[in-house]
Backbone atoms as SQL, in Angstrom:
CREATE TABLE atoms (id INTEGER PRIMARY KEY, chain TEXT, resi INTEGER, resn TEXT, atom TEXT, x REAL, y REAL, z REAL);
INSERT INTO atoms VALUES
  (1, 'A', 1, 'UNK', 'N', -2.930, 1.957, 11.357),
  (2, 'A', 1, 'UNK', 'CA', -2.735, 2.174, 9.944),
  (3, 'A', 1, 'UNK', 'C', -3.903, 1.685, 9.118),
  (4, 'A', 2, 'UNK', 'N', -5.083, 1.706, 9.678),
  (5, 'A', 2, 'UNK', 'CA', -6.287, 1.383, 8.925),
  (6, 'A', 2, 'UNK', 'C', -6.748, -0.050, 9.077),
  (7, 'A', 3, 'UNK', 'N', -8.063, -0.270, 9.038),
  (8, 'A', 3, 'UNK', 'CA', -8.598, -1.628, 9.204),
  (9, 'A', 3, 'UNK', 'C', -8.483, -2.512, 7.961),
  (10, 'A', 4, 'UNK', 'N', -8.257, -1.942, 6.811),
  (11, 'A', 4, 'UNK', 'CA', -8.196, -2.760, 5.593),
  (12, 'A', 4, 'UNK', 'C', -6.760, -3.066, 5.168),
  (13, 'A', 5, 'UNK', 'N', -5.824, -3.020, 6.101),
  (14, 'A', 5, 'UNK', 'CA', -4.414, -3.223, 5.765),
  (15, 'A', 5, 'UNK', 'C', -4.130, -4.633, 5.285),
  (16, 'A', 6, 'UNK', 'N', -4.904, -5.600, 5.703),
  (17, 'A', 6, 'UNK', 'CA', -4.658, -6.986, 5.304),
  (18, 'A', 6, 'UNK', 'C', -4.935, -7.218, 3.828),
  (19, 'A', 7, 'UNK', 'N', -5.830, -6.466, 3.255),
  (20, 'A', 7, 'UNK', 'CA', -6.221, -6.674, 1.862),
  (21, 'A', 7, 'UNK', 'C', -5.455, -5.802, 0.880),
  (22, 'A', 8, 'UNK', 'N', -4.990, -4.657, 1.305),
  (23, 'A', 8, 'UNK', 'CA', -4.482, -3.640, 0.392),
  (24, 'A', 8, 'UNK', 'C', -3.313, -4.135, -0.464),
  (25, 'A', 9, 'UNK', 'N', -2.246, -4.588, 0.146),
  (26, 'A', 9, 'UNK', 'CA', -1.065, -4.999, -0.614),
  (27, 'A', 9, 'UNK', 'C', -1.362, -6.181, -1.526),
  (28, 'A', 10, 'UNK', 'N', -2.141, -7.137, -1.025),
  (29, 'A', 10, 'UNK', 'CA', -2.497, -8.293, -1.840),
  (30, 'A', 10, 'UNK', 'C', -3.362, -7.929, -3.031),
  (31, 'A', 11, 'UNK', 'N', -4.287, -7.008, -2.830),
  (32, 'A', 11, 'UNK', 'CA', -5.139, -6.589, -3.940),
  (33, 'A', 11, 'UNK', 'C', -4.350, -5.799, -4.988),
  (34, 'A', 12, 'UNK', 'N', -3.422, -4.998, -4.541),
  (35, 'A', 12, 'UNK', 'CA', -2.592, -4.271, -5.509),
  (36, 'A', 12, 'UNK', 'C', -1.768, -5.255, -6.319),
  (37, 'A', 13, 'UNK', 'N', -1.187, -6.250, -5.641),
  (38, 'A', 13, 'UNK', 'CA', -0.418, -7.263, -6.365),
  (39, 'A', 13, 'UNK', 'C', -1.318, -8.048, -7.318),
  (40, 'A', 14, 'UNK', 'N', -2.495, -8.427, -6.863),
  (41, 'A', 14, 'UNK', 'CA', -3.419, -9.186, -7.712),
  (42, 'A', 14, 'UNK', 'C', -3.907, -8.392, -8.910),
  (43, 'A', 15, 'UNK', 'N', -4.181, -7.113, -8.695),
  (44, 'A', 15, 'UNK', 'CA', -4.610, -6.267, -9.812),
  (45, 'A', 15, 'UNK', 'C', -3.483, -6.011, -10.807),
  (46, 'A', 16, 'UNK', 'N', -2.251, -6.093, -10.335),
  (47, 'A', 16, 'UNK', 'CA', -1.130, -5.820, -11.235),
  (48, 'A', 16, 'UNK', 'C', -0.804, -7.009, -12.137),
  (49, 'A', 17, 'UNK', 'N', -1.260, -8.201, -11.812),
  (50, 'A', 17, 'UNK', 'CA', -0.916, -9.387, -12.607),
  (51, 'A', 17, 'UNK', 'C', -1.379, -9.316, -14.064),
  (52, 'A', 18, 'UNK', 'N', -2.643, -9.000, -14.360),
  (53, 'A', 18, 'UNK', 'CA', -3.023, -8.921, -15.776),
  (54, 'A', 18, 'UNK', 'C', -2.339, -7.769, -16.518),
  (55, 'A', 19, 'UNK', 'N', -2.074, -6.687, -15.815),
  (56, 'A', 19, 'UNK', 'CA', -1.367, -5.570, -16.439),
  (57, 'A', 19, 'UNK', 'C', 0.066, -5.983, -16.755),
  (58, 'A', 20, 'UNK', 'N', 0.693, -6.681, -15.816),
  (59, 'A', 20, 'UNK', 'CA', 2.071, -7.141, -16.027),
  (60, 'A', 20, 'UNK', 'C', 2.145, -8.162, -17.156),
  (61, 'A', 21, 'UNK', 'N', 1.131, -9.007, -17.264),
  (62, 'A', 21, 'UNK', 'CA', 1.135, -9.997, -18.344),
  (63, 'A', 21, 'UNK', 'C', 1.097, -9.316, -19.706),
  (64, 'A', 22, 'UNK', 'N', 0.268, -8.304, -19.847),
  (65, 'A', 22, 'UNK', 'CA', 0.204, -7.613, -21.137),
  (66, 'A', 22, 'UNK', 'C', 1.473, -6.811, -21.402),
  (67, 'A', 23, 'UNK', 'N', 2.045, -6.189, -20.381),
  (68, 'A', 23, 'UNK', 'CA', 3.299, -5.466, -20.574),
  (69, 'A', 23, 'UNK', 'C', 4.445, -6.418, -20.916),
  (70, 'A', 24, 'UNK', 'N', 4.418, -7.623, -20.362),
  (71, 'A', 24, 'UNK', 'CA', 5.449, -8.608, -20.671),
  (72, 'A', 24, 'UNK', 'C', 5.373, -9.030, -22.126),
  (73, 'A', 25, 'UNK', 'N', 4.170, -9.225, -22.636),
  (74, 'A', 25, 'UNK', 'CA', 4.024, -9.581, -24.044),
  (75, 'A', 25, 'UNK', 'C', 4.547, -8.486, -24.961),
  (76, 'A', 26, 'UNK', 'N', 4.293, -7.257, -24.602),
  (77, 'A', 26, 'UNK', 'CA', 4.777, -6.142, -25.410),
  (78, 'A', 26, 'UNK', 'C', 6.297, -6.026, -25.308),
  (79, 'A', 27, 'UNK', 'N', 6.826, -6.128, -24.091),
  (80, 'A', 27, 'UNK', 'CA', 8.273, -5.972, -23.898),
  (81, 'A', 27, 'UNK', 'C', 9.056, -7.109, -24.532),
  (82, 'A', 28, 'UNK', 'N', 8.471, -8.271, -24.586),
  (83, 'A', 28, 'UNK', 'CA', 9.168, -9.404, -25.185),
  (84, 'A', 28, 'UNK', 'C', 9.443, -9.165, -26.673),
  (85, 'A', 29, 'UNK', 'N', 8.546, -8.490, -27.338),
  (86, 'A', 29, 'UNK', 'CA', 8.740, -8.178, -28.763),
  (87, 'A', 29, 'UNK', 'C', 9.832, -7.136, -28.976),
  (88, 'A', 30, 'UNK', 'N', 10.142, -6.370, -27.948),
  (89, 'A', 30, 'UNK', 'CA', 11.164, -5.332, -28.061),
  (90, 'A', 30, 'UNK', 'C', 12.568, -5.865, -27.809),
  (91, 'A', 31, 'UNK', 'N', 12.713, -7.146, -27.462),
  (92, 'A', 31, 'UNK', 'CA', 14.002, -7.810, -27.241),
  (93, 'A', 31, 'UNK', 'C', 14.871, -7.069, -26.230),
  (94, 'A', 32, 'UNK', 'N', 14.461, -7.038, -24.957),
  (95, 'A', 32, 'UNK', 'CA', 15.253, -6.319, -23.957),
  (96, 'A', 32, 'UNK', 'C', 16.611, -6.982, -23.726),
  (97, 'A', 33, 'UNK', 'N', 17.633, -6.178, -23.530),
  (98, 'A', 33, 'UNK', 'CA', 18.970, -6.705, -23.289),
  (99, 'A', 33, 'UNK', 'C', 19.245, -6.934, -21.808),
  (100, 'A', 34, 'UNK', 'N', 18.455, -6.332, -20.930),
  (101, 'A', 34, 'UNK', 'CA', 18.579, -6.532, -19.484),
  (102, 'A', 34, 'UNK', 'C', 17.240, -7.024, -18.953),
  (103, 'A', 35, 'UNK', 'N', 16.973, -8.322, -19.074),
  (104, 'A', 35, 'UNK', 'CA', 15.644, -8.832, -18.715),
  (105, 'A', 35, 'UNK', 'C', 15.295, -8.697, -17.239),
  (106, 'A', 36, 'UNK', 'N', 16.257, -8.770, -16.331),
  (107, 'A', 36, 'UNK', 'CA', 15.941, -8.622, -14.905),
  (108, 'A', 36, 'UNK', 'C', 15.469, -7.202, -14.605),
  (109, 'A', 37, 'UNK', 'N', 16.180, -6.220, -15.139),
  (110, 'A', 37, 'UNK', 'CA', 15.779, -4.826, -14.935),
  (111, 'A', 37, 'UNK', 'C', 14.461, -4.530, -15.633),
  (112, 'A', 38, 'UNK', 'N', 14.285, -5.083, -16.819),
  (113, 'A', 38, 'UNK', 'CA', 13.028, -4.885, -17.544),
  (114, 'A', 38, 'UNK', 'C', 11.865, -5.506, -16.791),
  (115, 'A', 39, 'UNK', 'N', 12.064, -6.697, -16.214),
  (116, 'A', 39, 'UNK', 'CA', 11.020, -7.331, -15.416),
  (117, 'A', 39, 'UNK', 'C', 10.667, -6.510, -14.195),
  (118, 'A', 40, 'UNK', 'N', 11.675, -5.925, -13.551),
  (119, 'A', 40, 'UNK', 'CA', 11.409, -5.078, -12.384),
  (120, 'A', 40, 'UNK', 'C', 10.623, -3.833, -12.773),
  (121, 'A', 41, 'UNK', 'N', 10.958, -3.248, -13.906),
  (122, 'A', 41, 'UNK', 'CA', 10.238, -2.054, -14.366),
  (123, 'A', 41, 'UNK', 'C', 8.808, -2.418, -14.762),
  (124, 'A', 42, 'UNK', 'N', 8.634, -3.578, -15.371),
  (125, 'A', 42, 'UNK', 'CA', 7.274, -4.028, -15.708),
  (126, 'A', 42, 'UNK', 'C', 6.468, -4.221, -14.431),
  (127, 'A', 43, 'UNK', 'N', 7.055, -4.848, -13.429),
  (128, 'A', 43, 'UNK', 'CA', 6.363, -5.024, -12.153),
  (129, 'A', 43, 'UNK', 'C', 6.041, -3.701, -11.488),
  (130, 'A', 44, 'UNK', 'N', 6.980, -2.782, -11.542),
  (131, 'A', 44, 'UNK', 'CA', 6.768, -1.465, -10.951),
  (132, 'A', 44, 'UNK', 'C', 5.664, -0.694, -11.661),
  (133, 'A', 45, 'UNK', 'N', 5.696, -0.701, -12.982),
  (134, 'A', 45, 'UNK', 'CA', 4.686, 0.034, -13.755),
  (135, 'A', 45, 'UNK', 'C', 3.297, -0.576, -13.600),
  (136, 'A', 46, 'UNK', 'N', 3.235, -1.902, -13.626),
  (137, 'A', 46, 'UNK', 'CA', 1.925, -2.542, -13.489),
  (138, 'A', 46, 'UNK', 'C', 1.364, -2.348, -12.089),
  (139, 'A', 47, 'UNK', 'N', 2.219, -2.371, -11.083),
  (140, 'A', 47, 'UNK', 'CA', 1.739, -2.150, -9.717),
  (141, 'A', 47, 'UNK', 'C', 1.328, -0.701, -9.499),
  (142, 'A', 48, 'UNK', 'N', 2.007, 0.233, -10.141),
  (143, 'A', 48, 'UNK', 'CA', 1.606, 1.636, -10.024),
  (144, 'A', 48, 'UNK', 'C', 0.222, 1.855, -10.632),
  (145, 'A', 49, 'UNK', 'N', -0.024, 1.231, -11.786),
  (146, 'A', 49, 'UNK', 'CA', -1.354, 1.330, -12.395),
  (147, 'A', 49, 'UNK', 'C', -2.400, 0.641, -11.524),
  (148, 'A', 50, 'UNK', 'N', -2.040, -0.511, -10.945),
  (149, 'A', 50, 'UNK', 'CA', -2.972, -1.222, -10.070),
  (150, 'A', 50, 'UNK', 'C', -3.251, -0.424, -8.805),
  (151, 'A', 51, 'UNK', 'N', -2.244, 0.254, -8.267),
  (152, 'A', 51, 'UNK', 'CA', -2.449, 1.084, -7.077),
  (153, 'A', 51, 'UNK', 'C', -3.372, 2.258, -7.383),
  (154, 'A', 52, 'UNK', 'N', -3.237, 2.821, -8.564),
  (155, 'A', 52, 'UNK', 'CA', -4.136, 3.907, -8.945),
  (156, 'A', 52, 'UNK', 'C', -5.574, 3.409, -9.065),
  (157, 'A', 53, 'UNK', 'N', -5.750, 2.218, -9.623),
  (158, 'A', 53, 'UNK', 'CA', -7.096, 1.640, -9.707),
  (159, 'A', 53, 'UNK', 'C', -7.649, 1.317, -8.332),
  (160, 'A', 54, 'UNK', 'N', -6.805, 0.750, -7.481),
  (161, 'A', 54, 'UNK', 'CA', -7.252, 0.394, -6.133),
  (162, 'A', 54, 'UNK', 'C', -7.595, 1.641, -5.315),
  (163, 'A', 55, 'UNK', 'N', -6.862, 2.729, -5.526),
  (164, 'A', 55, 'UNK', 'CA', -7.106, 3.960, -4.775),
  (165, 'A', 55, 'UNK', 'C', -8.496, 4.530, -5.034),
  (166, 'A', 56, 'UNK', 'N', -9.069, 4.218, -6.194),
  (167, 'A', 56, 'UNK', 'CA', -10.408, 4.706, -6.491),
  (168, 'A', 56, 'UNK', 'C', -11.470, 4.065, -5.602),
  (169, 'A', 57, 'UNK', 'N', -11.172, 2.881, -5.070),
  (170, 'A', 57, 'UNK', 'CA', -12.168, 2.146, -4.293),
  (171, 'A', 57, 'UNK', 'C', -11.768, 1.910, -2.848),
  (172, 'A', 58, 'UNK', 'N', -10.592, 2.325, -2.444),
  (173, 'A', 58, 'UNK', 'CA', -10.098, 2.089, -1.088),
  (174, 'A', 58, 'UNK', 'C', -10.716, 3.096, -0.123),
  (175, 'A', 59, 'UNK', 'N', -11.239, 2.621, 1.002),
  (176, 'A', 59, 'UNK', 'CA', -11.820, 3.554, 1.968),
  (177, 'A', 59, 'UNK', 'C', -10.763, 4.292, 2.796),
  (178, 'A', 60, 'UNK', 'N', -9.536, 3.852, 2.779),
  (179, 'A', 60, 'UNK', 'CA', -8.461, 4.465, 3.565),
  (180, 'A', 60, 'UNK', 'C', -7.748, 5.523, 2.738),
  (181, 'A', 61, 'UNK', 'N', -7.563, 6.695, 3.297),
  (182, 'A', 61, 'UNK', 'CA', -6.871, 7.758, 2.577),
  (183, 'A', 61, 'UNK', 'C', -5.781, 8.405, 3.416),
  (184, 'A', 62, 'UNK', 'N', -5.422, 7.812, 4.536),
  (185, 'A', 62, 'UNK', 'CA', -4.368, 8.373, 5.373),
  (186, 'A', 62, 'UNK', 'C', -3.012, 8.240, 4.702),
  (187, 'A', 63, 'UNK', 'N', -2.174, 9.242, 4.903),
  (188, 'A', 63, 'UNK', 'CA', -0.862, 9.244, 4.262),
  (189, 'A', 63, 'UNK', 'C', -0.011, 8.066, 4.720),
  (190, 'A', 64, 'UNK', 'N', -0.052, 7.744, 6.003),
  (191, 'A', 64, 'UNK', 'CA', 0.741, 6.621, 6.516),
  (192, 'A', 64, 'UNK', 'C', 0.251, 5.298, 5.939),
  (193, 'A', 65, 'UNK', 'N', -1.051, 5.149, 5.790),
  (194, 'A', 65, 'UNK', 'CA', -1.613, 3.931, 5.211),
  (195, 'A', 65, 'UNK', 'C', -1.173, 3.773, 3.759),
  (196, 'A', 66, 'UNK', 'N', -1.324, 4.820, 2.986),
  (197, 'A', 66, 'UNK', 'CA', -0.968, 4.760, 1.566),
  (198, 'A', 66, 'UNK', 'C', 0.526, 4.511, 1.404),
  (199, 'A', 67, 'UNK', 'N', 1.341, 5.205, 2.156),
  (200, 'A', 67, 'UNK', 'CA', 2.781, 5.042, 2.048),
  (201, 'A', 67, 'UNK', 'C', 3.215, 3.629, 2.421),
  (202, 'A', 68, 'UNK', 'N', 2.657, 3.083, 3.476),
  (203, 'A', 68, 'UNK', 'CA', 3.087, 1.770, 3.947),
  (204, 'A', 68, 'UNK', 'C', 2.573, 0.643, 3.075),
  (205, 'A', 69, 'UNK', 'N', 1.276, 0.536, 2.924),
  (206, 'A', 69, 'UNK', 'CA', 0.693, -0.655, 2.309),
  (207, 'A', 69, 'UNK', 'C', 0.694, -0.605, 0.792),
  (208, 'A', 70, 'UNK', 'N', 0.545, 0.555, 0.205),
  (209, 'A', 70, 'UNK', 'CA', 0.654, 0.657, -1.245),
  (210, 'A', 70, 'UNK', 'C', 2.099, 0.374, -1.672),
  (211, 'A', 71, 'UNK', 'N', 3.047, 0.938, -0.925),
  (212, 'A', 71, 'UNK', 'CA', 4.460, 0.708, -1.254),
  (213, 'A', 71, 'UNK', 'C', 4.841, -0.758, -1.128),
  (214, 'A', 72, 'UNK', 'N', 4.282, -1.443, -0.140),
  (215, 'A', 72, 'UNK', 'CA', 4.571, -2.867, 0.007),
  (216, 'A', 72, 'UNK', 'C', 4.045, -3.662, -1.191),
  (217, 'A', 73, 'UNK', 'N', 2.839, -3.378, -1.627),
  (218, 'A', 73, 'UNK', 'CA', 2.286, -4.056, -2.801),
  (219, 'A', 73, 'UNK', 'C', 3.078, -3.767, -4.062),
  (220, 'A', 74, 'UNK', 'N', 3.521, -2.532, -4.214),
  (221, 'A', 74, 'UNK', 'CA', 4.317, -2.163, -5.381),
  (222, 'A', 74, 'UNK', 'C', 5.684, -2.830, -5.327),
  (223, 'A', 75, 'UNK', 'N', 6.300, -2.881, -4.151),
  (224, 'A', 75, 'UNK', 'CA', 7.621, -3.507, -4.022),
  (225, 'A', 75, 'UNK', 'C', 7.562, -5.008, -4.287),
  (226, 'A', 76, 'UNK', 'N', 6.506, -5.667, -3.818),
  (227, 'A', 76, 'UNK', 'CA', 6.363, -7.107, -4.070),
  (228, 'A', 76, 'UNK', 'C', 6.214, -7.362, -5.570),
  (229, 'A', 77, 'UNK', 'N', 5.420, -6.560, -6.222),
  (230, 'A', 77, 'UNK', 'CA', 5.226, -6.730, -7.658),
  (231, 'A', 77, 'UNK', 'C', 6.518, -6.480, -8.429),
  (232, 'A', 78, 'UNK', 'N', 7.281, -5.467, -8.050),
  (233, 'A', 78, 'UNK', 'CA', 8.555, -5.199, -8.715),
  (234, 'A', 78, 'UNK', 'C', 9.546, -6.325, -8.456),
  (235, 'A', 79, 'UNK', 'N', 9.547, -6.881, -7.247),
  (236, 'A', 79, 'UNK', 'CA', 10.430, -8.002, -6.935),
  (237, 'A', 79, 'UNK', 'C', 10.093, -9.251, -7.725),
  (238, 'A', 80, 'UNK', 'N', 8.814, -9.547, -7.838),
  (239, 'A', 80, 'UNK', 'CA', 8.394, -10.704, -8.630),
  (240, 'A', 80, 'UNK', 'C', 8.741, -10.491, -10.102),
  (241, 'A', 81, 'UNK', 'N', 8.571, -9.280, -10.583),
  (242, 'A', 81, 'UNK', 'CA', 8.940, -8.974, -11.957),
  (243, 'A', 81, 'UNK', 'C', 10.431, -9.157, -12.198),
  (244, 'A', 82, 'UNK', 'N', 11.254, -8.760, -11.222),
  (245, 'A', 82, 'UNK', 'CA', 12.700, -8.937, -11.359),
  (246, 'A', 82, 'UNK', 'C', 13.083, -10.409, -11.336),
  (247, 'A', 83, 'UNK', 'N', 12.375, -11.211, -10.554),
  (248, 'A', 83, 'UNK', 'CA', 12.664, -12.649, -10.498),
  (249, 'A', 83, 'UNK', 'C', 12.215, -13.376, -11.763),
  (250, 'A', 84, 'UNK', 'N', 11.086, -12.985, -12.304),
  (251, 'A', 84, 'UNK', 'CA', 10.546, -13.675, -13.481),
  (252, 'A', 84, 'UNK', 'C', 11.033, -13.086, -14.810),
  (253, 'A', 85, 'UNK', 'N', 11.594, -11.905, -14.770),
  (254, 'A', 85, 'UNK', 'CA', 12.043, -11.252, -15.991),
  (255, 'A', 85, 'UNK', 'C', 12.980, -12.089, -16.850),
  (256, 'A', 86, 'UNK', 'N', 14.045, -12.664, -16.277),
  (257, 'A', 86, 'UNK', 'CA', 14.958, -13.449, -17.115),
  (258, 'A', 86, 'UNK', 'C', 14.297, -14.670, -17.777),
  (259, 'A', 87, 'UNK', 'N', 13.298, -15.233, -17.166),
  (260, 'A', 87, 'UNK', 'CA', 12.613, -16.394, -17.774),
  (261, 'A', 87, 'UNK', 'C', 11.592, -15.980, -18.825),
  (262, 'A', 88, 'UNK', 'N', 10.849, -14.931, -18.539),
  (263, 'A', 88, 'UNK', 'CA', 9.756, -14.548, -19.425),
  (264, 'A', 88, 'UNK', 'C', 10.178, -13.659, -20.578),
  (265, 'A', 89, 'UNK', 'N', 11.298, -12.988, -20.436),
  (266, 'A', 89, 'UNK', 'CA', 11.696, -12.012, -21.451),
  (267, 'A', 89, 'UNK', 'C', 12.871, -12.461, -22.290),
  (268, 'A', 90, 'UNK', 'N', 13.225, -13.708, -22.226),
  (269, 'A', 90, 'UNK', 'CA', 14.355, -14.137, -23.047),
  (270, 'A', 90, 'UNK', 'C', 13.939, -14.256, -24.498),
  (271, 'A', 91, 'UNK', 'N', 14.865, -14.006, -25.391),
  (272, 'A', 91, 'UNK', 'CA', 14.577, -14.010, -26.819),
  (273, 'A', 91, 'UNK', 'C', 15.624, -14.738, -27.487);
């Protein structure tokens, strides 16, 4: 599944952190009523944007590689967003 599998998921998660921070600041002003779900969506959206950025520079383009390791990075980011959502999005 490619030689760069060790870096892919971690880099997607790392790239999603600043995007998630800015989305959290915006979402906090909107006063979400379901902070856990909102945190998961913020994590999902930020990781999707980070995966798109990472795809521009990733040497691996195999379907199995992208499906496995990109999805893992996106799932970790969405999970962290769901865990941190109730703390960061309370109003």
